[in-house]
Short mmCIF file of C-alpha atoms in Angstrom, two decimals:
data_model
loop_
_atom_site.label_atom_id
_atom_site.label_comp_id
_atom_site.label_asym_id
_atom_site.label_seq_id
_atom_site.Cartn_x
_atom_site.Cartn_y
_atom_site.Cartn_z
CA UNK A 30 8.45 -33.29 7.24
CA UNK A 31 10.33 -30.12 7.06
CA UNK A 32 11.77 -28.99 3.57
CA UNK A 33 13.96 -26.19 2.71
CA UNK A 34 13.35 -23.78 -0.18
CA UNK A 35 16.54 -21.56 -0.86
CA UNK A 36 16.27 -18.13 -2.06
CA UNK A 37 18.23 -18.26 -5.25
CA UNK A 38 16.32 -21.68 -6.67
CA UNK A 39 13.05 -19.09 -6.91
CA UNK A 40 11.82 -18.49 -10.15
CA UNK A 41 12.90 -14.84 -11.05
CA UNK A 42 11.83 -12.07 -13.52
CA UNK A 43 13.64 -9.01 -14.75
CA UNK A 44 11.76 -5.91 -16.09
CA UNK A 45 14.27 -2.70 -16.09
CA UNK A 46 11.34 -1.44 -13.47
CA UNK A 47 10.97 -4.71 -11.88
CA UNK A 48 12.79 -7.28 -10.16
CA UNK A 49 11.11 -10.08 -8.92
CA UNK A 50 11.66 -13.52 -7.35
CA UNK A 51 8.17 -15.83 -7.41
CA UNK A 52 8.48 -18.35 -4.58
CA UNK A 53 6.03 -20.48 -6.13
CA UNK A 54 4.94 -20.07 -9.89
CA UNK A 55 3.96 -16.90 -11.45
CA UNK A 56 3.31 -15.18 -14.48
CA UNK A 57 6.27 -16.59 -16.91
CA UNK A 58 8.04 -18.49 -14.42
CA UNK A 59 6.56 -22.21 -14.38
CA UNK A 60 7.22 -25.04 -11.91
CA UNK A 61 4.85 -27.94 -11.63
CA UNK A 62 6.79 -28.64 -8.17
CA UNK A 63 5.92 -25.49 -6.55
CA UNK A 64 2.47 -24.54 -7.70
CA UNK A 65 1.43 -23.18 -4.02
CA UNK A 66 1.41 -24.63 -0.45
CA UNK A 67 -1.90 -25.33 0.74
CA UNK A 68 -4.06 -22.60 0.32
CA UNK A 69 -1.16 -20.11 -0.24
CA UNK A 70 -0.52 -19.61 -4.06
CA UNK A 71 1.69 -16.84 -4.32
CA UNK A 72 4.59 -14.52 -2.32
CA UNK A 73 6.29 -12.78 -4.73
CA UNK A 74 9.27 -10.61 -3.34
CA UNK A 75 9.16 -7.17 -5.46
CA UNK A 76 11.98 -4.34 -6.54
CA UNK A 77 9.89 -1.46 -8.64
CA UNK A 78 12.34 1.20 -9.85
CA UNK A 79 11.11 5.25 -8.81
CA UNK A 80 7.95 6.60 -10.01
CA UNK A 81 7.27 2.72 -11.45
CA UNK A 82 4.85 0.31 -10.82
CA UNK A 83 1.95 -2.04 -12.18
CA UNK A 84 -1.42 -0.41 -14.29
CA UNK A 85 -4.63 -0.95 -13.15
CA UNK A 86 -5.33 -5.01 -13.20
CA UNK A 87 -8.01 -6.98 -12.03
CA UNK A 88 -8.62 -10.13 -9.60
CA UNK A 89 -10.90 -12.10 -8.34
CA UNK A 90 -11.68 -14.63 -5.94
CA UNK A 91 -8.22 -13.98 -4.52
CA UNK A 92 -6.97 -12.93 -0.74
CA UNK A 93 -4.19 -10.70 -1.79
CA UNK A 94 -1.69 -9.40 1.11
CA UNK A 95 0.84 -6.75 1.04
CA UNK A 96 3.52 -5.82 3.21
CA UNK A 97 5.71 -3.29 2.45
CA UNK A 98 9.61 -3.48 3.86
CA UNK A 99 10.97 -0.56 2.07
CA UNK A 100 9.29 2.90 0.78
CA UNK A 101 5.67 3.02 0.01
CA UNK A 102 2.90 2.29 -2.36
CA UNK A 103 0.22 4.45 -4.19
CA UNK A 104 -2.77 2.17 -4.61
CA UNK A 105 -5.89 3.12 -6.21
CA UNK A 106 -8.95 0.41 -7.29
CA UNK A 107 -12.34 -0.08 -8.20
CA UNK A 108 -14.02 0.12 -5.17
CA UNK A 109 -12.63 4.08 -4.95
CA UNK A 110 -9.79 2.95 -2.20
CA UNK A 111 -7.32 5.72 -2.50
CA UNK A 112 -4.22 4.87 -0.22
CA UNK A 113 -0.52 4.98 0.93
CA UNK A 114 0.93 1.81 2.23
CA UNK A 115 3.82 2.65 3.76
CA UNK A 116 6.62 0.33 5.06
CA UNK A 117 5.81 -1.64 8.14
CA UNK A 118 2.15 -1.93 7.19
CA UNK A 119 -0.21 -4.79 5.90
CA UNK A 120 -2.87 -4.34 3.31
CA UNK A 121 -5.47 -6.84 2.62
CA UNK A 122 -7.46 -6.84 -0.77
CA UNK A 123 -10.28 -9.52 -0.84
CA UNK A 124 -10.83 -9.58 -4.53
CA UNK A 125 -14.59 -11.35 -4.25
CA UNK A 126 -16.22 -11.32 -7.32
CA UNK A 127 -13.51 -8.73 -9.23
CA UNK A 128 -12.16 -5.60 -8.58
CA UNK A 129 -8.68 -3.64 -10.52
CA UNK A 130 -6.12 -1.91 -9.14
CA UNK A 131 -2.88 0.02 -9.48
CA UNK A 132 -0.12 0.11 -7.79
CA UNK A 133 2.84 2.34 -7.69
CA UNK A 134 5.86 3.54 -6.14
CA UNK A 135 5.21 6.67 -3.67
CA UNK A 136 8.88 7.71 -4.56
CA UNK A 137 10.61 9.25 -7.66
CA UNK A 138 14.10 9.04 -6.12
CA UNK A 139 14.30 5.32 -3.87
CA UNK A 140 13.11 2.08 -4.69
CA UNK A 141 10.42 0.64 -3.48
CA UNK A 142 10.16 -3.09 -1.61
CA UNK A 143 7.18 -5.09 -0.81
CA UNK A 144 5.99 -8.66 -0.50
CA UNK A 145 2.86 -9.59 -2.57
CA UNK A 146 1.36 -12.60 -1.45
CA UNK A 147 -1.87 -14.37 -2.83
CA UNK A 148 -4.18 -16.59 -0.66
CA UNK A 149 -7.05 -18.90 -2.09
CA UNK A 150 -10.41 -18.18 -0.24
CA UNK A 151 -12.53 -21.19 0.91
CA UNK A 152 -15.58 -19.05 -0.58
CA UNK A 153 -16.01 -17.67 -4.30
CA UNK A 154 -18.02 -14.40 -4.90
CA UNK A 155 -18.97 -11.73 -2.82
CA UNK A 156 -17.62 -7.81 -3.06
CA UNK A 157 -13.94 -6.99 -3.01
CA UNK A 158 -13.11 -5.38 0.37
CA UNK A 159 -10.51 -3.55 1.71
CA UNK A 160 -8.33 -3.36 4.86
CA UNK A 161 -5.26 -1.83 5.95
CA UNK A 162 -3.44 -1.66 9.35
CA UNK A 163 -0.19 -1.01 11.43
CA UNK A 164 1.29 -3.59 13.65
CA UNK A 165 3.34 -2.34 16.27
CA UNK A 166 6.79 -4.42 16.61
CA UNK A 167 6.92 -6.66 19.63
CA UNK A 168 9.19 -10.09 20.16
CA UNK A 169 7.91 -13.00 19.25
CA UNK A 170 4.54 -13.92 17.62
CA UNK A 171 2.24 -10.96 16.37
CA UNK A 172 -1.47 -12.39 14.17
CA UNK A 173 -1.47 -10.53 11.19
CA UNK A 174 -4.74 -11.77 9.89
CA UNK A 175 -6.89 -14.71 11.14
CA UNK A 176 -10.81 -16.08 9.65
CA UNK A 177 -12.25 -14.58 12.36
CA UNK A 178 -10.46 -11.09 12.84
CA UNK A 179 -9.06 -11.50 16.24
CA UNK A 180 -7.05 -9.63 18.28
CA UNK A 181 -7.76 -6.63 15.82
CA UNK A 182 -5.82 -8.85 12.98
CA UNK A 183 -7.09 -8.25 9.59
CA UNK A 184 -10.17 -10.70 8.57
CA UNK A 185 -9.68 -13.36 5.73
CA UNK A 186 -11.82 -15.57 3.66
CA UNK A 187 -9.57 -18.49 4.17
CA UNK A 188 -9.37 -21.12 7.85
CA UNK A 189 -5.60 -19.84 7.79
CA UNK A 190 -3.33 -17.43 9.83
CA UNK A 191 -0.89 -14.98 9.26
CA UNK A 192 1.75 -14.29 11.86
CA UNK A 193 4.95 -11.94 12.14
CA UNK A 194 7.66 -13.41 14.01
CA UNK A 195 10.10 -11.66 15.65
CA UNK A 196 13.04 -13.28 17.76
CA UNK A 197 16.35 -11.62 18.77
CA UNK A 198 19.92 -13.66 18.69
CA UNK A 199 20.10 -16.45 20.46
CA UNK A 200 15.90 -16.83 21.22
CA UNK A 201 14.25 -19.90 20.55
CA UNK A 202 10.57 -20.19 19.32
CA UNK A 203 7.99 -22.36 19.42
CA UNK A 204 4.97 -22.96 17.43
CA UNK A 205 2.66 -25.96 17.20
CA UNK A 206 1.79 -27.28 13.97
CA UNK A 207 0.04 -30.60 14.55
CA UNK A 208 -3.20 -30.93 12.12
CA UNK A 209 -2.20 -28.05 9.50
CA UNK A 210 0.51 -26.70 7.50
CA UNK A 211 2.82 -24.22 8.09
CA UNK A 212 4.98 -21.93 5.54
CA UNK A 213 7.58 -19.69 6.78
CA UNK A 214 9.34 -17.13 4.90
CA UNK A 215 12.15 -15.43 6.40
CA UNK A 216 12.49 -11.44 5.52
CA UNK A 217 15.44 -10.34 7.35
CA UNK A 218 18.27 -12.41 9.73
CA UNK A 219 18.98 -16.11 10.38
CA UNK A 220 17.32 -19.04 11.41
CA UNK A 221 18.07 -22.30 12.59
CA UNK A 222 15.59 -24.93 11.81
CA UNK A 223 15.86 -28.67 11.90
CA UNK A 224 19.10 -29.47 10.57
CA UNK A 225 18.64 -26.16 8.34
CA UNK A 226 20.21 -22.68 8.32
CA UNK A 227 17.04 -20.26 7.00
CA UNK A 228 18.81 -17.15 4.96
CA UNK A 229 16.36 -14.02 3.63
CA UNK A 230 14.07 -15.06 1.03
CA UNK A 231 14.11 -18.71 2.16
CA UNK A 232 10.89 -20.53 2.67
CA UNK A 233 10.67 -23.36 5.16
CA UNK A 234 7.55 -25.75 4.36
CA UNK A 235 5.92 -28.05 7.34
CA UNK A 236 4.22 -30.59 6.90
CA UNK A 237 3.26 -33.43 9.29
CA UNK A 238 4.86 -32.03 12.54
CA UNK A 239 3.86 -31.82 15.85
CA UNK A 240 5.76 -28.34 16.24
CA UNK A 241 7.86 -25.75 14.59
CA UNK A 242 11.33 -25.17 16.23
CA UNK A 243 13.26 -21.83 15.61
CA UNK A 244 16.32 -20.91 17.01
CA UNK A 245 18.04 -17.62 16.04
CA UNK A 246 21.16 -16.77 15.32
CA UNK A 247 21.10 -13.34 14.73
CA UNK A 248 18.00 -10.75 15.18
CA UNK A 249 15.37 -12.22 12.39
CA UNK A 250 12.23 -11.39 11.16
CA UNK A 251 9.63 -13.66 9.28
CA UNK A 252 6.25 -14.48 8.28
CA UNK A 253 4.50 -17.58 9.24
CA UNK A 254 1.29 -18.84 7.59
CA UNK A 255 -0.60 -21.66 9.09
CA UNK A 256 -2.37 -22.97 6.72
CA UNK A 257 -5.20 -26.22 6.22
CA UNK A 258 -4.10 -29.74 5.11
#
């Protein structure tokens, strides 16, 4: 079963500093339909105004991912991680058994961009680590993060997979899904899939297929998470 979620039906929040669309529910925004997918709980798709961004905050026994698509981010935490994330790069917090953090808009002139997305580990405890890393642009697939750490992707608590998917117009792409689930969220372009047409800031859910089909119709970029049943 494939099933489209549009853009504009995600749950949205307005701050002055912050705009925010929650594709599954967050913070005030509530919907007992979309409480997660599998193992992924959150992507929340993030607008801070210049020189803005969230005071220190703690998690726990959360993967939490960032990706950055426009400017960059001053984090700071518990653990004594002082960084830039700049656009283009992942960041991967494993909160373990707590840790706070800040985060913050590098710029006091341009807004900033990123993608925070949440991931349930299949193991509680443990200390909070941290892990950040380029991925050079190439067509088609690239792991982001995998259980194991492969192919120098970044290592997560969780039997689940992060890819970036890149296809030009006109490309089709493959990707088997029999025996897990698969989320996609599309950043940038257009998609054909099924009987759908993917936009930015739509998420396609899979469940129950043997494969994933895409077909492009202009230069796109996504993220795909393959997830457990």
């Amino acid at each position: 079963m494939i099933t489209l979620r549009k853009a504009d039906e995600r749950g949205k929040a307005e701050f002055g500093w912050l705009k925010s669309r929650h594709s599954f529910s967050f913070g005030s925004y509530y919907d007992p339909a979309h409480m997660g997918f599998s193992a992924l709980r959150v992507i929340n798709d993030d607008w801070v105004a210049p020189g803005a961004g969230f005071d220190s905050h703690g998690h726990r026994d959360m993967e939490i991912i960032t990706v950055v698509l426009q400017g960059a981010i001053v984090h700071q935490d518990s653990a004594g991680n002082e960084k830039i994330l700049p656009a283009g790069e992942f960041q991967l917090m494993s909160a373990g058994s707590g840790v706070y953090h800040s985060e913050y808009n590098a710029s006091q002139t341009e807004d900033l961009r990123f993608l925070q997305i949440w991931i349930m580990p299949d193991r509680q405890g443990g200390a909070p680590g941290y892990q950040q890393q380029h991925f050079a642009s190439k067509p088609g697939l690239t792991l982001i993060a995998s259980p194991d750490g492969r192919d120098g992707s970044l290592m997560l608590k969780q039997q689940a997979h992060l890819l970036r998917v890149s296809i030009s117009a006109d490309e089709q792409l493959n990707y088997p899904a029999a025996g897990r689930k698969l989320y996609l969220h599309l950043i940038s372009g257009e998609l054909k899939v099924d009987n759908f047409t993917v936009n930015p800031g739509d998420g396609v859910m899979v469940s129950d297929q043997t494969d994933l089909q895409l077909m492009a119709t202009a230069d796109s970029e996504a993220l795909l998470f393959n997830l457990p049943l």
